[in-house]
Amino acid sequence: MSKKGTRKHASGGPTMADLAQLAGVSKITVSRALGDSPLVNPQTRERIQTLAREHGYKLNISARNLRLRRSHTVAVIVEMRPSVDRTMFDPYPLLLLGGISQELTAAGYSVLLTTRQGAGAAAVRAADGLILLGQGAHQDAVRRFDKLGLPMVVWGAPSISDAHVVVGSDNRLGGALVARQFIALGRRRPVFVGNPSHPEIFERLDGFVDALALRGIKPLLMRRDEFTVDSGMDAVHSLHERKVGFDAIFACNDLLAMGAIRATLDLGRSVPADVSVVGYDDMPLSASFLPPLSSVRQDWQEGGMLLARKVLALIDGEPAGSESLPVSLIVRAT
Amino acid sequence: MSKKGTRKHASGGPTMADLAQLAGVSKITVSRALGDSPLVNPQTRERIQTLAREHGYKLNISARNLRLRRSHTVAVIVEMRPSVDRTMFDPYPLLLLGGISQELTAAGYSVLLTTRQGAGAAAVRAADGLILLGQGAHQDAVRRFDKLGLPMVVWGAPSISDAHVVVGSDNRLGGALVARQFIALGRRRPVFVGNPSHPEIFERLDGFVDALALRGIKPLLMRRDEFTVDSGMDAVHSLHERKVGFDAIFACNDLLAMGAIRATLDLGRSVPADVSVVGYDDMPLSASFLPPLSSVRQDWQEGGMLLARKVLALIDGEPAGSESLPVSLIVRAT
DNA sequence: CGGTATCAAGTTACCGATAACATTTCTTTT
DNA sequence: AAAAGAAATGTTATCGGTAACTTGATACCG
């Protein structure tokens, strides 16, 4: 209050102009020095950088963004309402977010998190790029955001009709791996349990069917809309009631698989002696399920990182195509 | 290219200046009109707003933030590395995020998501407020962010020593509810399984102990660092080996509880006839566990919303204190 | 009818950083 | 030693909003 110039700014520390004055140079030189531009004398640069550190200088992002006409921000739009028919479940989306965040932060970008509801906000439109998670079943949502004209990457299953970049794990491969496992075990009457109207689930089924077809085997499809233990039990009981024979079950989710196993055991049949069961997602609990559940595992974190790299590429004007990540079958006791 | 003025801006739509010209008024009038300021004639306002809509006008946030010296952003710092000793597990943090996001978006704020690693970024310091999630075990982290001098709210257990605002679910109540349940069931030798060095877990234990003490019961503490099924089994086996009698188990997590139940059954004792077991978190699977697991449930989404409301209050200079959310005991078969 | 209150809109001056162009200073070349 | 080139720094203008202060017009008052 008393001395003029002691504290020029109410909130926030010194600006480039302040540093410039301190260093006896002009603003632009400070800007260059802090940006490691080769245009400034190394000594000057050093001096200014030290000064900046000492005085706790903080770059004003809004100012820079305004000037550069970009936000250095990628909006991530997540479906966060938990629901029974969610494919993205449990800790996984968080791992995806972790991968995304890690990669974007490393590249100097920020992650703006929104739900579909809040995605109309100005901040989202101001983003340099867009990542869509968990919108698999909402093609309309994808199209809606596509209209924003921002570089966009979607997590899910690639579809021929859509033009945007899709990153996902290789669901076809997942299905195929399970099929091969069943074949190796000599299974002849496999069942697929799940809801193939989700593009990702459909891919799993598709890969499964194709790989089995090579051996002339045609699996049975038990459509289940809910991805829960109960639903899995239900599926098996329903098979039993209809007196349909089966010796292998591929559930498109671990909970379904657990339910299927439980029901199978209830019916007096043995797992895995009589019936093989494989789930999907390899959730933490699966390994300690009784019996330990075999499952297909996807690398969510890596997926997140890949998503991030793709948007960054698009933002930089580089070409980027859809890509699938490998999955692995974890064989345990079922 | 050909006609001058047709497309003034390479990227991005019209600015306020453009609208001003179109409407034959000055920039500031446009600004006022769009901000619903009473300083403009209602008709003019209407006219300008319509014009803005027609031309797809988008407010430039960076410009506004620069001028207003605030970012309208709250940074959420999450611990995303999954690890065995994590209290915040599974879908829950996502629900927390959902609550936060919903509330902040509604208030016109953006959610900036970062990990602890990326939290040094300029964008974080530029935030108007801070929410810390999953840092319970890292008091140093809390202090580190406290230094930024931003309005800050932490998820976890309130501690007397700390001055910042803490929001969490009422872990003491959770412990007490379980204790009362055990008392009602006539249990006399309860065991607590978990790692009380986490503040939140400690509160659960504390509430548990205090409520039991009213009946002169003193529980046994089985310290377990890992929150897994195996660890839960281990705990019970270890009790058995040491020939310690017990008739009730309060596990501070559902996975531990499941392990404890399994081990108890393995030892030939019945749940719940011989031993009562209660878990914590009420994960989706718990209801369909065999036997269906009793568990303490917290409302994560509401927690997120409360966190958000607290930071907003702090940002607006209103006072805000720590607060705990009620929890409920879901009694099932154990 | 002069003078003040009220309403509507305009002027000017920033917020803090940076690109494009300009200038100065030193080094090198023939 | 004059011209040309390279290196280091400065000037000016601008990104798109908005607050503070001013101006102009109309209404109201005794």
XYZ file of C-alpha atoms (C1' of nucleotides) in Angstrom:
728
model
C 0.000 0.000 0.000
C 2.609 2.447 1.091
C 5.341 2.106 -1.443
C 4.405 2.327 -5.030
C 5.654 -0.471 -7.210
C 6.326 -2.882 -4.401
C 3.292 -4.897 -5.243
C 1.890 -3.953 -8.524
C -0.530 -6.807 -8.988
C -3.250 -7.579 -6.536
C -3.095 -11.286 -7.192
C -0.513 -13.212 -9.129
C 3.175 -12.627 -9.304
C 5.368 -10.739 -11.716
C 4.694 -10.538 -15.427
C 7.125 -10.587 -18.274
C 7.119 -6.838 -18.260
C 8.257 -6.841 -14.656
C 11.048 -9.268 -15.388
C 12.031 -7.202 -18.381
C 12.418 -4.149 -16.242
C 14.394 -6.052 -13.645
C 16.713 -7.432 -16.269
C 16.950 -4.198 -18.159
C 15.719 -5.727 -21.382
C 12.471 -5.704 -23.310
C 9.469 -7.974 -22.869
C 10.136 -9.896 -26.005
C 13.604 -10.803 -24.901
C 12.184 -12.222 -21.734
C 9.645 -14.162 -23.733
C 12.397 -15.530 -25.918
C 14.684 -16.329 -23.048
C 12.030 -18.276 -21.215
C 11.125 -20.088 -24.384
C 14.719 -21.139 -24.905
C 14.797 -19.352 -28.197
C 18.155 -19.409 -29.973
C 17.629 -15.757 -30.736
C 18.872 -14.633 -27.356
C 22.374 -14.637 -26.071
C 22.923 -17.697 -23.882
C 24.126 -15.526 -21.044
C 21.131 -13.252 -21.220
C 18.899 -16.255 -21.305
C 20.528 -17.733 -18.249
C 20.270 -14.469 -16.408
C 16.618 -14.023 -17.194
C 15.731 -17.583 -16.362
C 17.414 -17.261 -13.008
C 15.611 -14.039 -12.384
C 12.321 -15.660 -13.283
C 12.976 -18.490 -10.891
C 13.956 -16.200 -8.078
C 10.908 -14.049 -8.439
C 8.559 -16.976 -8.851
C 7.473 -15.905 -12.284
C 4.463 -17.733 -13.685
C 3.468 -17.686 -17.289
C -0.048 -16.426 -17.807
C -1.661 -19.104 -19.862
C -4.715 -17.154 -20.811
C -2.572 -14.454 -22.322
C -0.510 -16.898 -24.261
C -3.500 -18.853 -25.421
C -5.178 -15.697 -26.563
C -2.178 -14.615 -28.525
C -1.459 -18.030 -30.002
C -5.096 -18.775 -30.651
C -4.989 -22.191 -29.122
C -5.805 -23.512 -25.727
C -3.280 -26.280 -25.281
C -6.158 -28.251 -23.920
C -7.795 -31.494 -24.897
C -11.332 -32.111 -23.749
C -12.129 -35.619 -22.600
C -15.782 -36.449 -22.677
C -16.689 -39.375 -20.495
C -19.874 -41.170 -19.808
C -19.857 -41.198 -16.054
C -23.269 -42.383 -15.145
C -22.821 -45.941 -14.061
C -25.323 -48.267 -15.588
C -25.786 -51.966 -15.834
C -25.115 -52.260 -19.492
C -21.854 -50.469 -19.296
C -18.947 -52.047 -21.005
C -16.568 -49.655 -19.442
C -16.674 -50.638 -15.927
C -14.809 -50.543 -12.734
C -11.361 -49.140 -12.387
C -10.686 -49.228 -16.062
C -11.872 -45.903 -17.268
C -9.755 -44.411 -14.578
C -6.730 -46.168 -15.990
C -7.628 -44.878 -19.417
C -7.839 -41.393 -17.995
C -4.517 -41.934 -16.309
C -2.853 -42.877 -19.572
C -4.402 -39.955 -21.369
C -3.483 -37.523 -18.673
C 0.064 -38.723 -18.443
C 0.697 -38.435 -22.136
C -1.003 -35.107 -22.645
C 0.598 -33.513 -19.641
C 3.987 -34.632 -20.863
C 3.273 -32.862 -24.116
C 2.323 -29.674 -22.339
C -1.390 -30.084 -22.759
C -4.112 -29.972 -20.159
C -6.962 -32.398 -19.769
C -10.395 -30.887 -19.561
C -12.827 -33.413 -18.165
C -16.521 -33.268 -18.958
C -19.577 -35.382 -19.113
C -21.734 -35.462 -22.154
C -24.099 -33.097 -20.403
C -21.513 -30.465 -19.715
C -19.900 -30.769 -23.086
C -21.677 -27.777 -24.498
C -19.591 -25.448 -22.382
C -17.493 -22.840 -24.058
C -14.367 -24.375 -22.634
C -14.950 -27.545 -24.599
C -15.305 -25.729 -27.873
C -12.148 -23.889 -27.102
C -10.199 -27.117 -26.756
C -7.625 -28.019 -29.365
C -8.826 -31.583 -29.519
C -11.395 -34.037 -28.278
C -11.297 -37.511 -26.822
C -14.522 -39.449 -26.448
C -14.759 -42.267 -23.940
C -17.578 -44.665 -23.292
C -19.773 -43.368 -26.059
C -19.695 -46.665 -27.888
C -23.420 -47.053 -27.838
C -24.074 -43.440 -28.709
C -23.219 -42.929 -32.301
C -25.315 -39.821 -32.226
C -23.076 -38.383 -29.559
C -20.058 -39.035 -31.702
C -21.621 -37.215 -34.574
C -22.646 -34.351 -32.374
C -19.099 -33.723 -31.282
C -17.799 -34.309 -34.746
C -19.639 -31.184 -35.742
C -17.413 -29.079 -33.574
C -14.801 -29.593 -36.220
C -12.077 -30.357 -33.708
C -9.483 -33.058 -34.033
C -11.229 -35.986 -32.424
C -10.382 -39.479 -31.317
C -12.871 -42.019 -30.062
C -12.378 -45.002 -27.824
C -14.238 -48.045 -28.989
C -14.563 -50.310 -31.950
C -13.736 -49.047 -35.409
C -16.652 -49.041 -37.782
C -16.418 -48.822 -41.505
C -19.082 -46.221 -41.842
C -17.419 -43.670 -39.634
C -14.659 -41.439 -40.730
C -13.168 -40.486 -37.409
C -10.183 -41.992 -35.709
C -10.961 -44.833 -33.360
C -8.627 -46.373 -30.829
C -9.563 -49.476 -28.952
C -8.292 -52.813 -27.951
C -8.435 -55.542 -30.482
C -11.766 -57.075 -29.631
C -11.717 -59.378 -32.643
C -8.406 -60.739 -31.479
C -9.853 -61.211 -28.009
C -12.664 -63.293 -29.412
C -10.272 -65.248 -31.588
C -7.936 -66.022 -28.706
C -10.780 -67.485 -26.739
C -11.932 -69.475 -29.737
C -8.467 -70.929 -30.229
C -8.288 -71.829 -26.575
C -11.606 -73.641 -26.803
C -10.467 -75.440 -29.924
C -7.247 -76.478 -28.245
C -9.277 -77.891 -25.400
C -11.386 -79.853 -27.847
C -14.600 -78.005 -27.083
C -17.323 -78.484 -29.650
C -20.346 -76.604 -28.363
C -19.342 -73.128 -27.281
C -21.708 -70.393 -26.169
C -21.214 -66.645 -26.350
C -22.874 -64.596 -23.617
C -23.325 -60.862 -23.955
C -24.892 -58.038 -25.836
C -23.506 -57.707 -29.346
C -25.330 -54.499 -30.030
C -22.392 -52.765 -28.434
C -19.904 -52.394 -31.245
C -17.058 -53.593 -29.082
C -18.908 -56.672 -27.945
C -19.937 -57.350 -31.481
C -16.301 -57.425 -32.520
C -15.543 -59.947 -29.809
C -18.330 -62.141 -31.014
C -17.267 -61.708 -34.592
C -13.684 -62.708 -33.922
C -14.914 -65.615 -31.887
C -17.271 -66.860 -34.583
C -14.730 -66.487 -37.366
C -11.983 -68.329 -35.532
C -14.341 -71.150 -34.633
C -15.610 -71.359 -38.189
C -12.150 -72.423 -39.287
C -12.874 -75.656 -37.480
C -16.422 -75.847 -38.604
C -17.758 -74.922 -35.199
C -20.718 -72.609 -34.804
C -21.223 -71.097 -31.393
C -24.536 -70.360 -29.802
C -25.346 -66.760 -28.963
C -26.963 -66.074 -25.610
C -27.902 -62.469 -25.727
C -27.738 -60.768 -22.309
C -28.266 -57.087 -21.854
C -27.063 -56.769 -18.315
C -23.435 -57.346 -17.509
C -23.949 -58.735 -14.047
C -23.408 -61.938 -12.124
C -27.124 -62.575 -11.987
C -27.452 -62.134 -15.672
C -24.672 -64.664 -16.200
C -26.377 -67.202 -13.973
C -29.583 -66.590 -15.762
C -28.004 -67.299 -19.091
C -26.813 -70.718 -18.032
C -30.073 -71.652 -16.361
C -31.871 -70.651 -19.459
C -29.609 -72.884 -21.547
C -30.308 -75.713 -19.183
C -34.038 -75.251 -19.272
C -33.999 -75.264 -23.008
C -31.931 -78.414 -22.803
C -29.239 -76.969 -24.957
C -25.924 -78.738 -24.657
C -22.712 -76.718 -24.201
C -19.156 -77.367 -23.156
C -17.652 -73.879 -23.273
C -18.755 -70.357 -22.404
C -17.241 -67.088 -23.560
C -18.716 -64.278 -21.503
C -18.018 -60.803 -22.692
C -17.356 -59.611 -19.178
C -15.987 -61.140 -15.994
C -19.128 -60.668 -13.978
C -21.154 -62.575 -16.523
C -18.482 -65.259 -16.516
C -18.625 -65.565 -12.747
C -22.362 -65.901 -12.855
C -22.092 -68.495 -15.585
C -19.598 -70.513 -13.584
C -21.693 -70.381 -10.484
C -24.796 -71.532 -12.318
C -22.886 -74.271 -14.067
C -21.593 -75.591 -10.766
C -25.118 -75.332 -9.336
C -26.310 -77.577 -12.108
C -23.834 -80.175 -10.991
C -21.422 -79.786 -13.836
C -17.737 -79.189 -13.337
C -15.683 -76.202 -14.394
C -13.395 -76.665 -16.200
C -13.724 -80.427 -16.614
C -17.163 -80.301 -18.216
C -17.384 -76.690 -19.216
C -14.648 -74.171 -19.995
C -15.384 -70.542 -19.184
C -13.528 -67.413 -20.213
C -14.412 -63.876 -19.239
C -13.300 -60.465 -20.410
C -11.553 -57.552 -18.687
C -9.592 -59.528 -16.141
C -10.773 -57.511 -13.217
C -8.715 -57.658 -10.038
C -11.122 -60.029 -8.439
C -11.032 -62.571 -11.239
C -7.711 -64.019 -10.188
C -9.036 -64.819 -6.744
C -12.400 -66.043 -7.846
C -13.080 -69.678 -7.093
C -12.088 -71.229 -9.376
C -9.650 -68.593 -10.654
C -11.183 -67.161 -13.772
C -9.555 -67.183 -17.185
C -10.052 -63.870 -18.868
C -9.016 -61.608 -21.706
C -6.987 -58.660 -20.550
C -6.640 -55.315 -22.226
C -4.053 -52.719 -21.436
C -6.136 -49.711 -20.537
C -3.354 -47.424 -19.619
C -1.593 -48.021 -22.891
C -4.921 -47.388 -24.595
C -5.184 -44.026 -22.929
C -1.694 -43.125 -23.975
C -2.394 -44.095 -27.533
C -5.568 -42.032 -27.584
C -3.587 -39.067 -26.405
C -0.859 -39.537 -28.967
C -3.428 -39.707 -31.727
C -5.121 -36.442 -30.848
C -1.805 -34.749 -30.512
C -0.863 -35.964 -33.949
C -4.127 -34.716 -35.388
C -3.690 -31.380 -33.678
C -0.267 -31.060 -35.230
C -1.796 -31.741 -38.582
C -0.187 -35.112 -38.932
C -2.219 -37.970 -40.312
C -3.477 -40.540 -37.840
C -5.479 -43.647 -38.412
C -7.527 -45.929 -36.251
C -5.599 -48.479 -34.296
C -6.237 -51.531 -32.168
C -4.204 -52.607 -29.218
C -3.298 -56.224 -28.652
C -5.037 -58.127 -25.889
C -3.919 -61.237 -24.095
C -5.714 -64.269 -22.800
C -4.896 -64.985 -19.191
C -5.451 -68.671 -18.711
C -6.300 -69.669 -15.187
C -8.358 -72.535 -13.912
C -11.497 -72.221 -15.989
C -9.626 -15.453 -50.293
C -11.195 -13.329 -52.966
C -13.507 -11.029 -51.131
C -12.093 -9.082 -48.303
C -13.967 -9.352 -45.074
C -15.849 -12.459 -45.989
C -13.695 -14.573 -43.761
C -11.619 -12.482 -41.539
C -10.401 -15.156 -39.174
C -8.481 -18.175 -40.288
C -9.876 -20.342 -37.545
C -12.735 -19.630 -35.207
C -15.880 -17.730 -35.894
C -16.867 -14.132 -35.441
C -15.672 -12.014 -32.556
C -17.521 -9.416 -30.581
C -16.089 -6.772 -32.826
C -17.641 -8.501 -35.833
C -21.004 -8.709 -34.159
C -20.718 -5.097 -33.146
C -20.210 -4.071 -36.713
C -23.090 -6.223 -37.896
C -25.368 -4.748 -35.284
C -24.117 -1.259 -35.773
C -23.112 -0.870 -32.139
C -19.873 -0.944 -30.217
C -18.037 -3.934 -28.803
C -18.933 -3.152 -25.262
C -22.609 -3.119 -26.068
C -22.291 -6.565 -27.515
C -20.429 -7.692 -24.440
C -23.171 -6.304 -22.264
C -25.949 -7.712 -24.351
C -24.506 -11.199 -24.273
C -23.944 -10.917 -20.556
C -27.568 -9.963 -19.997
C -26.505 -6.688 -18.503
C -29.356 -4.364 -17.538
C -27.359 -1.564 -19.095
C -28.578 -2.331 -22.573
C -31.982 -1.772 -24.018
C -33.923 -5.036 -23.967
C -34.609 -4.770 -27.662
C -30.986 -4.185 -28.511
C -30.029 -7.105 -26.337
C -32.493 -9.366 -28.061
C -31.269 -8.273 -31.441
C -27.646 -8.877 -30.603
C -28.285 -12.223 -29.001
C -30.151 -13.371 -32.051
C -27.369 -12.158 -34.265
C -24.859 -14.012 -32.152
C -26.832 -17.193 -32.413
C -27.251 -16.896 -36.146
C -23.603 -16.330 -36.752
C -22.501 -19.029 -34.361
C -20.650 -16.635 -32.159
C -18.381 -18.229 -29.572
C -16.960 -16.414 -26.631
C -13.207 -16.567 -26.487
C -12.456 -17.845 -23.047
C -8.808 -17.038 -23.056
C -9.551 -13.428 -23.761
C -12.108 -13.210 -21.038
C -9.953 -15.035 -18.544
C -7.080 -12.748 -19.334
C -9.145 -9.674 -18.783
C -10.897 -10.939 -15.688
C -7.783 -12.493 -14.258
C -9.343 -15.783 -13.458
C -9.539 -19.074 -15.234
C -12.960 -20.382 -14.279
C -11.223 -23.667 -13.820
C -10.817 -26.031 -10.915
C -7.938 -28.464 -11.021
C -8.648 -31.966 -9.769
C -5.576 -33.863 -8.763
C -6.085 -37.583 -8.661
C -3.884 -40.449 -7.764
C -4.408 -42.680 -10.731
C -1.827 -45.316 -10.314
C -3.696 -48.352 -9.178
C -1.960 -50.025 -6.319
C -2.773 -52.744 -3.874
C -3.040 -50.531 -0.878
C -5.480 -48.214 -2.475
C -8.528 -47.332 -0.549
C -10.112 -45.616 -3.452
C -10.708 -48.402 -5.785
C -12.850 -49.513 -8.579
C -15.543 -47.409 -10.147
C -15.770 -45.099 -7.214
C -13.339 -42.386 -8.013
C -15.060 -42.129 -11.321
C -18.313 -41.456 -9.558
C -16.595 -38.845 -7.458
C -15.300 -37.253 -10.604
C -18.762 -37.407 -12.050
C -20.229 -35.542 -9.114
C -17.502 -32.955 -9.205
C -17.782 -32.458 -12.898
C -21.530 -32.141 -12.829
C -21.543 -29.514 -10.136
C -18.682 -27.457 -11.466
C -19.955 -27.477 -14.999
C -23.321 -26.312 -13.812
C -21.614 -23.381 -12.155
C -19.777 -22.475 -15.327
C -16.460 -23.903 -14.276
C -14.235 -26.362 -16.063
C -12.573 -29.395 -14.581
C -8.886 -29.713 -15.203
C -7.753 -33.249 -14.514
C -4.205 -34.049 -13.513
C -2.149 -36.603 -11.757
C 0.203 -35.648 -9.001
C 3.017 -35.880 -11.503
C 1.507 -33.448 -13.918
C 0.348 -31.074 -11.255
C 3.275 -28.746 -11.660
C 1.934 -27.567 -14.980
C 1.206 -23.915 -15.462
C -2.426 -24.691 -16.083
C -2.816 -26.019 -12.560
C -1.387 -22.930 -10.963
C -3.708 -20.889 -13.082
C -6.746 -22.679 -11.708
C -9.117 -20.840 -9.429
C -9.310 -23.760 -7.051
C -8.011 -27.212 -6.271
C -9.577 -30.526 -5.389
C -7.364 -33.340 -4.152
C -8.500 -36.928 -4.468
C -6.865 -40.085 -3.204
C -4.032 -38.298 -1.485
C -5.084 -39.549 1.911
C -1.806 -41.266 2.551
C 0.258 -38.417 1.195
C 0.101 -35.617 3.652
C 3.169 -34.192 2.024
C 1.286 -33.903 -1.228
C -1.448 -31.996 0.495
C 1.032 -29.583 1.928
C 2.733 -29.194 -1.383
C -0.420 -28.068 -3.073
C -1.403 -25.979 -0.138
C 1.590 -23.810 -0.951
C 0.028 -22.765 -4.202
C -2.227 -20.596 -2.126
C -5.338 -21.619 -4.010
C -8.698 -22.413 -2.490
C -8.358 -26.110 -1.831
C -10.572 -28.967 -0.769
C -9.374 -32.454 0.033
C -11.207 -35.746 -0.068
C -10.469 -37.920 2.901
C -10.616 -37.952 6.622
C -10.487 -34.696 8.537
C -7.494 -34.368 10.792
C -7.191 -31.952 13.631
C -3.741 -30.854 12.688
C -4.621 -29.685 9.223
C -6.179 -26.401 8.432
C -7.617 -27.141 5.044
C -11.143 -28.132 4.182
C -11.766 -31.840 4.092
C -14.793 -33.576 2.678
C -15.305 -37.275 3.106
C -17.806 -39.811 4.081
C -18.350 -40.359 7.735
C -15.951 -43.195 8.366
C -16.451 -43.062 12.117
C -20.149 -43.525 11.575
C -19.419 -46.442 9.252
C -17.403 -48.135 11.950
C -20.041 -47.408 14.543
C -22.837 -48.808 12.401
C -20.985 -52.058 12.030
C -20.267 -52.161 15.742
C -23.935 -51.670 16.570
C -24.874 -54.392 14.161
C -22.435 -56.792 15.799
C -23.757 -55.840 19.213
C -27.320 -56.410 18.069
C -26.280 -59.849 16.862
C -24.741 -60.592 20.234
C -21.192 -60.863 18.966
C -18.538 -60.677 21.621
C -15.213 -61.169 19.866
C -15.040 -58.953 16.839
C -11.999 -58.487 14.632
C -11.074 -55.485 12.510
C -9.147 -56.214 9.338
C -7.338 -53.474 7.463
C -4.628 -50.894 7.508
C -5.367 -48.107 9.958
C -2.432 -46.044 8.857
C -4.727 -44.658 6.193
C -6.537 -41.839 7.920
C -9.879 -42.929 6.527
C -9.412 -46.495 7.671
C -8.285 -45.289 11.019
C -11.533 -43.410 11.433
C -13.482 -46.544 10.661
C -11.543 -48.443 13.254
C -11.930 -45.637 15.722
C -15.679 -45.436 15.326
C -15.846 -49.198 15.562
C -13.792 -49.369 18.738
C -15.644 -46.540 20.438
C -19.074 -47.950 19.724
C -18.049 -51.383 20.950
C -16.501 -49.899 24.043
C -19.945 -48.754 25.142
C -20.665 -52.433 25.693
C -17.298 -53.168 27.127
C -16.164 -55.010 24.020
C -12.660 -54.629 22.724
C -12.056 -55.735 19.153
C -8.917 -57.360 17.875
C -6.970 -55.541 15.172
C -5.637 -57.598 12.308
C -3.461 -55.245 10.413
C -3.422 -55.988 6.668
C -1.662 -53.775 4.194
C -3.095 -55.183 1.015
C -6.759 -54.750 0.267
C -7.208 -58.001 -1.620
C -9.109 -61.243 -1.339
C -5.908 -63.129 -0.628
C -4.987 -60.773 2.108
C -8.410 -61.275 3.680
C -8.028 -65.040 3.595
C -4.630 -64.702 5.072
C -5.934 -62.671 7.941
C -8.400 -65.343 8.967
C -5.917 -68.170 8.569
C -3.505 -66.270 10.677
C -6.154 -65.852 13.376
C -6.811 -69.552 13.260
C -3.171 -70.502 13.527
C -2.756 -68.311 16.506
C -5.831 -69.947 17.951
C -7.555 -66.651 18.438
C -11.286 -66.927 18.814
C -13.575 -64.597 16.896
C -17.235 -64.367 15.992
C -17.359 -61.229 13.852
C -15.171 -59.597 11.233
C -15.258 -56.006 10.047
C -13.118 -55.712 6.946
C -12.378 -52.233 5.762
C -12.978 -53.193 2.171
C -15.195 -55.678 0.354
C -12.376 -57.671 -1.142
C -10.881 -58.286 2.269
C -14.309 -59.265 3.511
C -14.760 -61.752 0.703
C -11.411 -63.293 1.456
C -12.260 -63.472 5.112
C -15.537 -65.194 4.394
C -13.934 -67.676 2.099
C -11.246 -68.549 4.622
C -13.799 -68.828 7.389
C -15.856 -71.242 5.365
C -12.694 -73.170 4.511
C -12.064 -73.603 8.190
C -15.412 -75.237 8.519
C -17.179 -72.403 10.259
C -20.412 -70.930 9.049
C -21.099 -67.392 7.888
C -23.168 -65.839 9.326
C -24.162 -68.439 11.900
C -20.749 -68.683 13.546
C -19.122 -65.551 12.236
C -20.633 -62.272 11.040
C -18.764 -60.390 8.349
C -19.224 -56.855 7.115
C -17.240 -55.163 4.340
C -16.902 -51.609 3.144
C -17.671 -49.872 -0.153
C -20.502 -52.104 -1.276
C -19.029 -52.802 -4.653
C -21.391 -54.031 -7.356
C -20.216 -57.576 -6.934
C -20.884 -57.722 -3.215
C -24.604 -58.171 -3.611
C -24.106 -61.270 -5.710
C -21.291 -62.720 -3.709
C -22.053 -66.038 -2.094
C -23.262 -65.432 0.521
C -24.408 -61.905 -0.315
C -22.082 -59.600 1.540
C -23.174 -57.014 4.057
C -21.317 -53.804 3.516
C -21.114 -50.112 4.333
C -22.050 -47.910 1.441
C -20.969 -44.376 0.789
C -22.498 -42.002 -1.694
C -19.580 -41.124 -3.921
C -21.427 -38.985 -6.333
C -22.864 -36.840 -3.585
C -19.354 -36.608 -2.179
C -18.094 -35.263 -5.450
C -20.835 -32.717 -5.589
C -20.097 -31.565 -2.082
C -16.409 -31.226 -2.865
C -17.290 -29.054 -5.797
C -19.642 -26.876 -3.819
C -16.993 -26.332 -1.190
C -14.354 -25.107 -3.605
C -16.821 -22.861 -5.297
C -17.694 -21.370 -1.942
C -14.052 -20.832 -1.129
C -13.441 -19.281 -4.503
C -16.273 -16.875 -3.895
C -14.692 -15.963 -0.606
C -17.392 -17.574 1.451
C -16.394 -19.578 4.487
C -16.507 -23.349 4.198
C -15.737 -25.995 6.739
C -14.966 -29.665 6.606
C -17.920 -31.955 6.298
C -18.709 -35.638 6.467
C -21.344 -37.420 4.473
C -23.567 -40.035 6.033
C -23.012 -43.674 5.157
C -25.387 -46.584 5.406
C -24.994 -50.189 6.368
C -26.453 -52.528 3.799
C -27.333 -55.697 5.653
C -27.336 -58.814 3.524
C -26.611 -62.382 4.441
C -23.348 -62.073 6.309
C -37.379 27.091 -19.054
C -32.891 25.918 -16.822
C -31.238 22.101 -14.234
C -30.821 17.481 -12.753
C -31.865 12.491 -12.937
C -32.149 8.391 -15.939
C -31.181 5.522 -19.597
C -28.506 3.929 -23.560
C -24.483 3.587 -25.756
C -19.553 4.914 -26.818
C -14.238 5.800 -25.722
C -10.286 4.529 -23.991
C -7.344 1.675 -21.848
C -5.954 -2.214 -20.427
C -5.201 -7.850 -19.214
C -0.038 -10.536 -20.555
C 2.221 -12.711 -24.105
C 4.163 -13.031 -28.813
C 4.875 -12.578 -34.215
C 6.562 -9.641 -37.720
C 9.316 -6.244 -38.839
C 13.042 -2.846 -37.541
C 17.201 -1.521 -35.506
C 21.637 -1.725 -33.498
C 26.065 -3.896 -32.761
C 29.602 -6.717 -33.845
C 32.164 -9.817 -37.057
C 33.792 -11.093 -41.378
C 35.111 -10.461 -46.203
C 37.541 -8.671 -50.148
C 38.412 0.431 -44.908
C 33.887 -0.055 -46.946
C 30.394 -3.393 -47.692
C 27.983 -7.225 -46.399
C 26.430 -10.628 -43.164
C 25.240 -12.482 -38.714
C 23.775 -11.953 -33.960
C 21.261 -9.723 -30.354
C 17.792 -6.904 -29.017
C 13.894 -3.529 -29.554
C 9.240 -1.476 -31.518
C 4.817 -1.914 -32.684
C 0.685 -4.108 -33.184
C -2.440 -7.607 -31.957
C -5.098 -11.664 -29.923
C -10.704 -10.838 -27.919
C -12.783 -9.410 -24.114
C -14.335 -6.081 -20.278
C -14.082 -2.220 -16.437
C -14.071 2.631 -15.649
C -15.187 6.742 -17.214
C -17.640 9.802 -20.651
C -21.027 11.384 -23.775
C -25.603 12.156 -25.709
C -30.369 11.976 -25.511
C -34.739 11.978 -23.195
C -37.677 12.596 -19.077
C -38.921 15.015 -14.941
C -38.790 18.797 -11.538
C -40.111 23.188 -9.449
